[in-house]
Amino acid sequence: MAEFVIKENIISSVSGTAIPKPANDQNTDDIIPARFMKEITFANMGKYAYCDERFKDGKEIPMHPFNDKKFRGGSILVAGVNYGCGSSREHAPQALYRYGVRAIIAESFAEIFAGNCASLGIVGVTATAKEIASLIEFINNNPSEKIVVDLVEKKVKYKSIEAPIEILEGRRRAFLNGTWDALTILQQNKEGIKKVKETLPYLRFE
Amino acid sequence: MKWIFGDFMSKNTLYDKVWSAHTVGILPTGQTQIFVGRHLMHEVTSPQAFEMLRDRKLSSPNPKLATAVADHVVPTIDRSRPFKDSQAEIMTAELEKNVKEFNLNYFALNSDKQGVCHVTFPEQGIIWPGQLAVCGDSHTCTYGAFGALAFGIGTTQVSHVLATQTMAMEKLKVRRINITGKIGKGVTAKDVALHIIRTLKVNGGVGYAYEFGGEVVDAMSMDERMTLCNLAVEGGARSGYVNPDNTTFNYLKGKPSAPKKDFDRAVNYWASVASASDAEYDDVVEINVSKLEPIITWGVNPEQGITVSEKVPALDSFSGKAKEEALDAFNYMGITGNQSLIGTKVDVVFIGSCTNGRLSDLMQAAEIIKGKKVKVRTLVVAGSAEVKMGAEKLGFDKIFKDAGCEWRLPGCSMCLAMNPDKLIGNQRSASTSNRNFKGRQGSPTGRTHLVSPYTAAATAVEGMFADPRKYL
């Protein structure tokens, strides 16, 4: 099989401090309200991340984890069940990425959001409710401690703890061999694409 | 509700057949490279995708497999150009430029084909059984009503589809949902969908495609099936579908972009993609709707719904994290546990969207509003130019205008308020749309309750939430 490794895109682990955001069913309207999506580039999305939760009457709510000084600079977001549900807007993971998020550990992800994260190089992994609860407690007590999301060993590591994480094997491999930006590998199989196009009956119905 | 769990994998379902027919190969990562037979686009999630193509000096090899329309940011009253909102103008002009440069099909703004993407594309006959259809929009699952395998994708994936006609994906599991019983008077597909979501929860469908079937679905019209499939994603399922049958084929016959010369051949193919009688599912659930009544959501996600006879659940009925979330929803929505929503005043009623903006939805609303006056601001927004023309032919525009409603031009309008149609402050709305998320209707403190067109109309007439059945 052809080798499609793009070396500089290899992501085998993400390490950094973490941001606790444990609620379940956080939707992409929470992450970025639709009224901020009227720009034709993603450039400014970072400053809109969780905008309606972070500000009230133009004033910053200091307790919000995206404002709280102790979590500033965090690159690993820790969330609950069904993270990123709702709209397919890539503006949501773009906003998180531009805010500085490089990995998300959640109990589960909404499908479209998870796919969007993968195509941006944001590592999304899942852990059990119990592991998430322990991790959240640890982060709240030790906000400046580094967390490591290790895709090779499939573990999240902090202090002396190593907890198991899950990720779709295809996605894990895409990060490990640097092909998460799928366009390059999708372009390779021109013959295969042509064959499906020729065999699908409905493309020729008149 | 009845569950049947198996440790089997889905086999011989529509999902399996369509997936397999569109499989190009297995990528080095183990993901499947899947061919996209219909690519639908709108102005909000596409500009960056075209820019990515330009950056990489790529063209689109199959431009005629893509169709675009502007719907999210377009104003629903004054369409003169340039739009007053310069961002909306730039975004719409960008789509117009891109479809021209890449030679894609386009339903122009002031043409008789413009509308909310998920209303106009099916109505024009572009969506067929057995297609694999994608759009940078989560409600693409609407097209599952036709027996297409359809789902929302992100903007980077839009660029992949434009450049290669394929994308990288993992296969979903398939859950068969049998909807049984006899649906009561005044209960609609919207209520059935909201009931499924509150039963299986907003995250119940994560990892699944939903196959909707059973006697209730068999008897549904295409419009009703579209409403049902539209809300699959609100239950966590990226895709939802109904097996194609005579209702599907009859709907497509004669539609502008449906097959003409090959119609019979097409029907044979379409029938062949339906789940086989011996199809196997990852799991099966039965939901009986005989006792279902119209539903109104009380909270900030679509599973937080009660029927018109029920009361908002008491805070003490929740525990742990769910209790915190319920309290947060109560505070945001300005309601309390144990209260009834019937009789609660609303400020705005919105009738429209890709969920309930079709002619049959407007017909239901008109049935109740006819000859009465609305007590609150009521926006009625046809889902497409064709729906609007159809409604005007039947005199619905006059019924709505005489009652004091606003009769507006087709667009997404107040479903997500990327246009001038917005809630103000903490206004409370009864909305036929699909999401009651915080801030969804344009005000960061706005309060949205999801309802059917019947319930919306009855609520408009009374100025407070009302059981529509007394008007039917």
XYZ file of C-alpha atoms in Angstrom:
678
model
C 0.000 0.000 0.000
C 1.207 3.480 -0.817
C 2.736 5.491 1.966
C 1.023 8.803 2.454
C 2.807 10.066 5.551
C 3.093 13.811 5.753
C 5.760 14.068 8.420
C 5.089 17.511 9.824
C 1.443 16.689 10.483
C 2.124 13.787 12.836
C 0.341 14.180 16.161
C 1.232 11.477 18.648
C 0.393 13.354 21.835
C -0.929 16.661 23.098
C 0.290 18.115 26.348
C -0.646 21.261 28.177
C -2.735 22.591 31.000
C -6.450 21.900 30.900
C -9.775 23.746 30.931
C -12.660 22.057 32.802
C -16.023 22.351 31.000
C -17.880 19.309 32.289
C -21.549 19.968 31.346
C -23.350 17.431 29.153
C -24.829 18.206 25.719
C -22.897 21.447 25.138
C -23.995 22.479 21.658
C -22.231 24.361 18.896
C -24.559 27.354 19.440
C -23.065 27.532 22.968
C -19.543 27.324 21.555
C -20.271 29.937 18.903
C -23.652 31.658 18.497
C -24.838 31.899 14.882
C -24.692 35.674 14.775
C -20.869 35.480 14.846
C -20.778 33.276 11.762
C -21.494 36.033 9.291
C -17.818 36.398 8.438
C -16.473 34.619 5.387
C -13.237 33.521 7.063
C -12.540 31.679 10.319
C -9.867 34.222 11.308
C -11.773 35.931 14.137
C -13.594 32.915 15.521
C -11.239 32.453 18.504
C -12.449 35.559 20.234
C -16.089 34.467 19.904
C -15.582 31.111 21.669
C -18.355 30.661 24.267
C -19.053 34.372 23.852
C -22.591 34.415 25.293
C -21.526 32.404 28.350
C -18.370 34.424 28.958
C -19.810 37.903 28.837
C -22.868 39.526 30.369
C -23.811 43.074 29.338
C -20.346 43.420 27.796
C -18.605 42.435 31.020
C -16.465 39.356 31.450
C -17.821 36.715 33.846
C -14.610 35.874 35.732
C -15.766 32.435 36.881
C -16.263 31.071 33.344
C -13.471 28.557 32.653
C -12.620 30.360 29.384
C -12.112 33.613 31.390
C -10.799 32.232 34.669
C -7.146 33.273 34.991
C -6.138 29.932 36.445
C -7.110 28.133 33.243
C -5.691 30.703 30.788
C -3.457 29.166 28.172
C -5.060 25.755 28.593
C -4.935 23.588 25.496
C -6.867 20.515 26.661
C -10.610 20.872 27.109
C -12.403 18.364 29.349
C -16.152 17.944 28.732
C -19.164 15.701 29.378
C -21.541 13.661 27.232
C -22.409 14.499 23.587
C -19.983 17.408 23.361
C -20.486 19.605 20.280
C -24.050 18.561 19.478
C -26.342 20.623 17.280
C -25.273 22.506 14.200
C -22.539 21.193 11.880
C -20.771 24.564 11.938
C -17.018 24.090 11.691
C -16.876 27.573 13.197
C -17.205 25.833 16.591
C -14.008 23.728 16.507
C -12.320 26.580 14.605
C -13.200 28.908 17.513
C -11.804 26.429 20.044
C -8.661 25.851 17.968
C -8.026 29.555 17.600
C -8.643 30.019 21.323
C -5.834 27.508 21.865
C -7.551 24.144 22.300
C -5.584 21.258 20.760
C -7.274 18.263 22.414
C -10.704 17.537 23.897
C -11.399 14.750 26.371
C -15.137 14.083 26.683
C -17.456 11.284 27.738
C -18.758 11.280 24.158
C -18.902 13.549 21.095
C -21.567 14.486 18.571
C -20.546 12.863 15.267
C -20.254 15.883 13.003
C -18.307 17.861 15.584
C -15.898 14.961 16.113
C -15.268 14.736 12.355
C -14.699 18.483 12.146
C -12.192 18.353 15.010
C -10.307 15.525 13.325
C -10.019 17.407 10.048
C -8.558 20.427 11.888
C -6.050 18.381 13.862
C -7.846 18.747 17.197
C -7.445 15.437 19.020
C -10.821 14.282 20.374
C -10.751 11.317 22.757
C -13.317 9.824 25.120
C -12.993 8.589 28.684
C -15.472 7.107 31.154
C -17.650 9.317 33.356
C -15.574 8.234 36.355
C -12.267 9.142 34.689
C -13.672 12.493 33.547
C -14.868 13.269 37.090
C -11.427 12.463 38.557
C -9.732 14.527 35.866
C -12.027 17.517 36.455
C -11.331 17.330 40.193
C -7.602 17.177 39.534
C -7.682 20.166 37.164
C -9.699 22.277 39.590
C -7.206 21.534 42.357
C -4.094 21.714 40.156
C -4.848 24.144 37.322
C -1.196 24.675 36.410
C -0.340 20.970 36.175
C 0.337 19.554 32.742
C -1.963 16.889 31.260
C -0.789 14.585 28.475
C -3.107 12.972 25.929
C -1.002 10.134 24.575
C -2.331 8.628 21.344
C 0.390 5.977 21.109
C -0.453 4.430 24.469
C -4.122 5.572 24.395
C -3.837 7.113 27.843
C -4.362 10.427 29.526
C -1.512 11.057 31.951
C -1.331 13.480 34.854
C 0.839 13.355 37.960
C 1.290 9.647 38.590
C -2.056 8.722 37.030
C -2.501 7.010 33.677
C -6.128 6.581 32.653
C -7.368 4.819 29.496
C -8.872 6.854 26.634
C -10.738 5.773 23.506
C -10.635 7.090 19.958
C -11.822 5.604 16.654
C -8.891 3.587 15.383
C -9.002 5.245 11.934
C -8.751 8.678 13.506
C -5.936 7.590 15.819
C -3.971 6.270 12.857
C -4.654 9.446 10.883
C -3.087 11.499 13.693
C -0.188 9.093 14.185
C 0.772 8.936 10.525
C 0.052 12.576 9.801
C -2.855 12.088 7.391
C -5.629 13.755 9.419
C -5.767 16.411 6.732
C -7.529 13.826 4.571
C -7.498 15.742 1.283
C -4.089 14.406 0.270
C -5.045 10.759 0.731
C -8.503 11.280 -0.800
C -6.866 12.575 -3.964
C -4.743 9.441 -4.433
C -7.332 6.880 -5.529
C -8.521 8.535 -8.740
C -9.280 5.168 -10.382
C -11.445 4.050 -7.461
C -13.408 7.293 -7.510
C -13.955 6.980 -11.246
C -15.142 3.392 -10.864
C -17.798 4.256 -8.256
C -18.939 7.201 -10.335
C -19.402 4.898 -13.327
C -21.222 2.160 -11.407
C -23.758 4.279 -9.518
C -26.918 3.890 -11.609
C -28.601 7.065 -10.397
C -25.908 9.364 -11.770
C -27.068 8.381 -15.251
C -30.839 8.630 -14.808
C -32.345 11.187 -17.164
C -41.042 1.829 24.696
C -39.640 -1.610 23.923
C -35.971 -2.359 23.277
C -34.508 -5.303 21.429
C -30.733 -5.488 21.694
C -28.620 -7.702 19.530
C -24.889 -8.167 19.472
C -25.112 -8.280 15.695
C -24.039 -5.616 13.236
C -26.460 -4.092 10.779
C -26.824 -6.090 7.567
C -28.860 -5.559 4.418
C -30.370 -2.299 5.647
C -30.746 0.695 3.330
C -27.814 2.208 5.173
C -25.607 -0.820 4.458
C -26.634 -0.942 0.790
C -26.116 2.754 0.096
C -22.866 2.838 2.066
C -21.517 -0.131 0.158
C -22.554 1.262 -3.265
C -20.645 4.490 -2.501
C -17.514 2.940 -0.996
C -14.431 3.878 -2.997
C -12.012 2.013 -0.771
C -10.445 1.753 2.633
C -7.949 4.510 3.384
C -4.536 3.805 4.959
C -6.068 4.997 8.244
C -8.755 2.318 8.106
C -11.456 4.918 7.419
C -13.737 4.468 4.416
C -13.424 6.732 1.403
C -17.009 7.396 0.460
C -18.339 8.851 -2.814
C -20.815 11.722 -2.616
C -23.567 11.641 -5.239
C -25.315 14.857 -4.236
C -23.566 17.837 -2.739
C -25.773 20.647 -1.433
C -24.426 23.976 -0.278
C -25.433 27.252 1.356
C -23.730 30.563 1.950
C -22.647 30.189 5.598
C -20.579 27.011 5.597
C -19.080 27.174 2.104
C -16.936 30.327 1.603
C -13.943 28.976 3.512
C -14.169 25.695 1.548
C -13.855 27.516 -1.769
C -10.958 29.495 -0.321
C -9.211 26.233 0.650
C -9.565 25.069 -2.959
C -8.127 28.314 -4.272
C -5.235 28.090 -1.815
C -4.367 24.641 -3.142
C -5.098 25.592 -6.758
C -7.775 22.897 -7.062
C -10.903 22.828 -9.185
C -14.110 20.867 -8.759
C -14.161 17.904 -11.182
C -17.919 17.255 -10.826
C -19.502 20.686 -10.547
C -22.944 19.516 -11.653
C -23.267 17.150 -8.691
C -23.427 20.244 -6.486
C -26.301 22.691 -6.019
C -26.239 25.803 -3.870
C -28.751 28.282 -2.477
C -28.588 31.294 -0.147
C -30.975 30.981 2.799
C -29.455 31.618 6.240
C -28.516 35.301 6.070
C -31.005 36.550 3.491
C -33.551 39.087 4.718
C -37.178 37.975 4.584
C -38.737 41.344 3.777
C -36.591 43.581 1.612
C -34.446 41.695 -0.879
C -33.090 44.755 -2.704
C -29.347 44.655 -3.158
C -27.033 45.425 -1.596
C -28.635 44.128 1.631
C -28.696 46.626 4.491
C -26.584 44.217 6.521
C -23.169 44.434 4.843
C -21.985 41.084 6.256
C -25.034 39.338 4.769
C -24.404 41.094 1.470
C -20.737 40.048 1.392
C -21.604 36.456 2.294
C -24.342 36.159 -0.355
C -22.200 37.835 -3.010
C -19.366 35.458 -2.122
C -21.622 32.440 -2.797
C -22.761 33.986 -6.089
C -19.132 34.510 -7.083
C -18.093 30.997 -6.039
C -20.865 29.112 -7.860
C -19.971 31.034 -10.999
C -16.233 30.503 -10.696
C -16.623 26.761 -9.946
C -19.569 26.312 -12.336
C -21.985 24.792 -9.750
C -25.784 24.687 -10.015
C -27.328 27.630 -8.199
C -30.879 28.526 -7.166
C -30.628 32.293 -7.524
C -31.915 34.600 -4.828
C -34.912 35.986 -6.633
C -35.725 32.890 -8.668
C -38.738 30.627 -8.117
C -36.365 27.967 -6.748
C -34.888 29.924 -3.850
C -35.727 28.759 -0.354
C -34.415 27.095 2.755
C -32.001 24.492 1.383
C -33.750 21.508 2.999
C -37.129 22.672 1.730
C -36.294 23.671 -1.814
C -33.819 20.922 -2.807
C -36.252 18.051 -2.142
C -39.155 20.026 -3.576
C -37.267 20.535 -6.847
C -36.705 16.777 -7.089
C -32.940 16.822 -6.574
C -33.033 14.349 -3.679
C -33.672 10.683 -4.570
C -33.656 7.347 -2.774
C -30.283 5.642 -2.694
C -28.246 8.814 -3.005
C -25.440 9.637 -0.652
C -26.061 13.319 -0.018
C -24.103 15.784 2.098
C -24.309 19.465 2.941
C -22.440 21.695 5.358
C -25.525 21.746 7.527
C -26.604 19.355 10.264
C -30.237 19.206 9.100
C -29.143 17.530 5.859
C -30.585 14.423 7.532
C -33.964 15.775 6.301
C -33.266 14.073 2.937
C -33.401 10.703 4.665
C -37.168 11.050 4.189
C -36.504 9.949 0.587
C -34.371 6.959 1.535
C -31.205 8.884 0.778
C -28.260 8.462 3.110
C -27.795 12.096 4.042
C -25.836 13.886 6.718
C -24.214 17.147 7.661
C -20.497 17.775 7.253
C -18.046 20.501 8.224
C -16.509 23.112 5.966
C -13.162 21.313 5.554
C -15.132 18.254 4.442
C -17.076 20.475 2.014
C -13.709 21.298 0.437
C -12.849 17.582 0.271
C -16.118 16.831 -1.519
C -15.678 19.725 -3.934
C -12.135 18.662 -4.783
C -12.516 14.864 -4.887
C -16.266 14.083 -4.733
C -15.368 11.906 -1.745
C -14.738 12.127 1.986
C -13.225 10.032 4.781
C -15.749 8.508 7.173
C -16.489 5.755 9.639
C -19.637 3.678 9.275
C -22.421 4.300 11.788
C -24.507 1.703 13.569
C -28.170 1.422 12.535
C -31.086 1.642 14.961
C -34.522 0.700 13.683
C -37.234 2.786 15.348
C -40.703 1.294 14.911
C -43.323 3.955 15.462
C -46.559 2.160 16.201
C -50.126 2.960 17.187
C -52.604 5.449 15.852
C -51.697 9.100 15.857
C -54.337 11.315 17.490
C -56.069 14.389 16.090
C -53.894 17.501 16.266
C -50.738 15.460 16.846
C -48.158 15.924 14.097
C -44.868 14.494 12.845
C -43.185 17.261 14.856
C -44.734 15.982 18.082
C -43.761 12.410 17.192
C -40.159 13.505 16.550
C -39.947 15.507 19.793
C -41.411 12.516 21.645
C -38.751 10.202 20.169
C -36.055 12.661 21.278
C -37.384 12.931 24.828
C -37.672 9.144 24.990
C -34.212 8.283 23.590
C -32.586 11.561 24.752
C -30.584 14.126 22.774
C -27.477 11.976 22.923
C -29.249 8.622 22.418
C -28.421 8.548 18.717
C -24.697 9.281 18.965
C -22.935 6.720 16.768
C -26.155 5.734 14.992
C -28.187 6.287 11.892
C -31.910 6.070 12.674
C -34.182 4.029 10.391
C -37.747 5.195 11.035
C -40.484 2.699 10.190
C -43.716 1.158 11.376
C -47.356 1.871 10.623
C -47.230 5.550 11.621
C -44.299 6.283 9.298
C -45.798 4.199 6.491
C -48.881 6.428 6.592
C -46.929 9.705 6.685
C -46.732 12.088 3.723
C -43.317 13.137 2.384
C -43.629 16.468 4.203
C -44.211 14.633 7.487
C -41.332 12.246 6.844
C -39.073 15.248 6.181
C -40.069 16.781 9.524
C -39.363 13.468 11.263
C -35.957 12.933 9.597
C -35.031 16.613 10.022
C -35.049 16.119 13.786
C -32.953 12.906 13.772
C -29.849 14.996 14.409
C -31.492 16.620 17.443
C -31.621 13.120 18.904
C -27.893 12.704 18.281
C -28.212 10.626 15.085
C -26.127 12.099 12.285
C -28.481 10.547 9.782
C -32.080 9.355 9.814
C -34.080 7.781 7.020
C -37.319 6.197 5.905
C -37.327 3.350 3.390
C -38.598 4.538 0.003
C -42.084 3.393 -1.014
C -44.929 4.454 -3.303
C -45.398 7.649 -1.291
C -41.792 8.559 -2.156
C -42.038 7.611 -5.831
C -45.361 9.433 -6.307
C -43.901 12.562 -4.719
C -40.901 12.536 -7.056
C -42.874 11.885 -10.236
C -42.947 15.057 -12.309
C -40.692 17.104 -10.011
C -38.460 19.438 -12.082
C -35.156 17.617 -11.405
C -36.515 14.079 -10.971
C -35.766 11.488 -13.676
C -38.211 11.697 -16.602
C -37.260 9.310 -19.413
C -35.768 6.811 -16.950
C -38.438 7.204 -14.263
C -39.530 3.543 -14.239
C -35.937 2.332 -14.228
C -35.250 4.765 -11.413
C -38.191 3.438 -9.383
C -36.832 -0.094 -9.747
C -33.468 1.027 -8.466
C -34.967 3.117 -5.676
C -37.107 0.201 -4.496
C -34.017 -2.026 -4.463
C -32.165 0.122 -1.926
C -34.846 -0.252 0.782
C -33.899 -2.391 3.768
C -34.497 -6.060 2.998
C -37.153 -8.020 4.893
C -34.342 -9.977 6.563
C -32.309 -6.850 7.348
C -30.460 -6.901 10.664
C -30.036 -3.872 12.890
C -27.628 -3.002 15.672
C -30.699 -2.489 17.802
C -34.445 -2.049 17.465
C -36.787 0.102 19.526
C -40.548 0.412 19.409
C -42.293 3.619 20.380
C -46.078 3.667 20.532
C -47.633 7.072 19.905
C -51.341 6.281 20.337
C -51.538 8.276 23.569
C -49.227 11.066 22.441
C -50.472 14.657 22.735
C -48.962 17.848 21.281
C -45.536 18.607 22.756
C -44.030 21.897 23.960
C -40.379 22.046 25.027
C -39.713 23.732 28.357
C -35.910 23.775 28.446
C -32.776 24.505 26.447
C -32.415 21.276 24.524
C -34.992 19.391 22.450
C -35.385 16.460 24.873
C -36.768 18.794 27.533
C -40.361 18.559 26.345
C -43.780 17.929 27.889
C -47.192 17.292 26.406
C -49.936 19.884 26.741
C -51.415 17.823 29.613
C -48.169 17.389 31.517
C -46.393 19.727 33.917
C -42.736 20.761 33.773
C -40.860 18.098 35.792
C -40.107 18.999 39.416
C -36.490 19.853 40.152
C -36.377 16.989 42.658
C -37.146 14.487 39.916
C -33.572 15.079 38.662
C -30.364 14.148 40.428
C -26.670 14.977 40.159
C -25.516 16.704 37.004
C -29.014 16.500 35.467
C -30.401 18.470 38.399
C -27.847 21.254 37.883
C -28.713 21.321 34.195
C -32.473 21.406 34.848
C -32.027 24.278 37.308
C -29.923 26.129 34.763
C -32.662 25.575 32.151
C -35.393 26.749 34.579
C -33.456 29.935 35.332
C -32.700 30.656 31.704
C -36.251 29.961 30.552
C -37.875 31.748 33.479
C -40.032 28.781 34.443
C -40.306 26.535 37.497
C -40.763 22.844 38.097
C -44.354 21.560 38.362
C -45.822 24.426 36.350
C -47.998 23.939 33.290
C -46.945 25.722 30.112
C -50.524 26.074 28.899
C -51.521 29.641 29.694
C -47.905 30.905 29.822
C -47.659 34.113 27.797
C -45.409 34.299 24.748
C -44.053 37.371 22.936
C -43.399 35.973 19.485
C -44.607 33.066 17.353
C -42.408 31.810 14.505
C -43.865 29.502 11.861
C -41.339 28.308 9.284
C -37.846 26.672 8.986
C -36.510 23.466 7.406
C -38.475 21.557 10.051
C -41.931 23.068 9.516
C -41.812 25.511 6.600
C -43.578 23.366 4.001
C -47.002 23.890 2.455
C -48.707 21.292 4.666
C -47.275 23.032 7.749
C -48.642 26.390 6.637
C -51.937 24.689 5.858
C -52.165 23.435 9.456
C -51.374 26.885 10.819
C -53.917 28.508 8.474
C -56.595 26.006 9.521
C -56.441 27.355 13.084
C -55.700 31.019 12.373
C -58.407 31.441 9.698
C -60.904 34.116 10.674
C -59.149 34.974 13.967
C -56.676 37.605 15.102
C -53.261 36.819 16.527
C -52.482 38.394 19.900
C -48.678 38.490 19.556
C -46.111 39.150 16.844
C -46.392 36.179 14.499
C -43.939 35.581 11.667
C -45.033 33.181 8.953
C -42.130 32.350 6.671
C -42.675 30.015 3.737
C -39.809 27.536 3.366
C -39.352 28.257 -0.324
C -40.562 30.363 -3.216
C -42.629 27.394 -4.348
C -44.234 26.969 -0.914
C -44.984 30.686 -0.911
C -46.606 30.561 -4.342
C -48.583 27.454 -3.378
C -49.781 29.080 -0.162
C -50.815 32.251 -1.978
C -52.704 30.210 -4.540
C -54.696 28.681 -1.679
C -55.244 32.078 -0.072
C -53.212 31.345 3.072
C -51.325 34.641 2.757
C -54.626 36.475 3.082
C -55.657 34.360 6.093
C -52.362 35.129 7.819
C -52.282 38.822 6.920
C -55.938 39.343 7.915
C -55.143 37.775 11.279
C -52.277 40.207 11.781
C -49.364 37.864 10.986
C -46.272 38.927 9.045
C -46.116 37.099 5.701
C -42.447 37.036 4.776
C -40.096 35.907 2.006
C -38.474 32.431 2.121
C -35.386 31.975 4.270
C -34.151 30.541 7.567
C -35.486 33.650 9.304
C -35.887 33.355 13.072
C -34.816 29.722 13.318
C -31.251 30.853 13.854
C -31.482 34.608 13.374
C -28.454 35.168 11.129
C -30.680 37.759 9.472
C -32.803 40.642 10.786
C -35.495 38.300 12.244
C -34.514 38.031 15.904
C -35.900 37.856 19.423
C -35.183 40.895 21.583
C -34.021 40.643 25.204
C -35.645 37.745 27.025
C -38.651 37.484 24.743
C -40.391 34.106 24.847
C -41.152 32.438 21.552
C -43.243 29.519 20.379
C -41.288 28.297 17.387
C -41.831 25.558 14.806
C -38.058 25.324 14.304
C -35.666 22.669 15.557
C -33.452 24.063 18.309
C -34.331 25.631 21.647
C -30.675 26.228 22.518
C -29.770 29.305 24.539
C -29.515 32.345 22.300
C -30.619 30.385 19.252
C -33.155 32.940 18.012
C -30.740 35.844 18.026
C -30.932 37.272 21.551
C -28.420 35.878 24.065
C -31.268 35.767 26.617
C -34.133 34.833 24.266
C -36.376 31.911 25.261
C -37.420 29.368 22.652
C -40.118 26.710 23.017
C -40.362 24.194 20.167
C -43.860 23.329 19.005
C -45.783 22.030 15.989
C -47.437 24.384 13.458
C -50.840 23.592 15.030
C -49.627 24.483 18.527
C -47.826 27.585 17.230
C -51.019 28.784 15.544
C -53.211 28.159 18.605
C -50.604 29.938 20.740
C -50.553 32.916 18.363
C -54.330 33.204 18.587
C -54.364 33.137 22.411
C -51.073 34.953 23.040
C -50.161 32.125 25.375
C -49.403 28.435 24.990
C -52.564 26.618 23.982
C -53.683 23.099 23.174
C -54.477 23.266 19.441
C -56.933 20.385 19.523
C -59.836 22.535 20.682
C -59.601 24.399 17.367
C -59.676 21.294 15.191
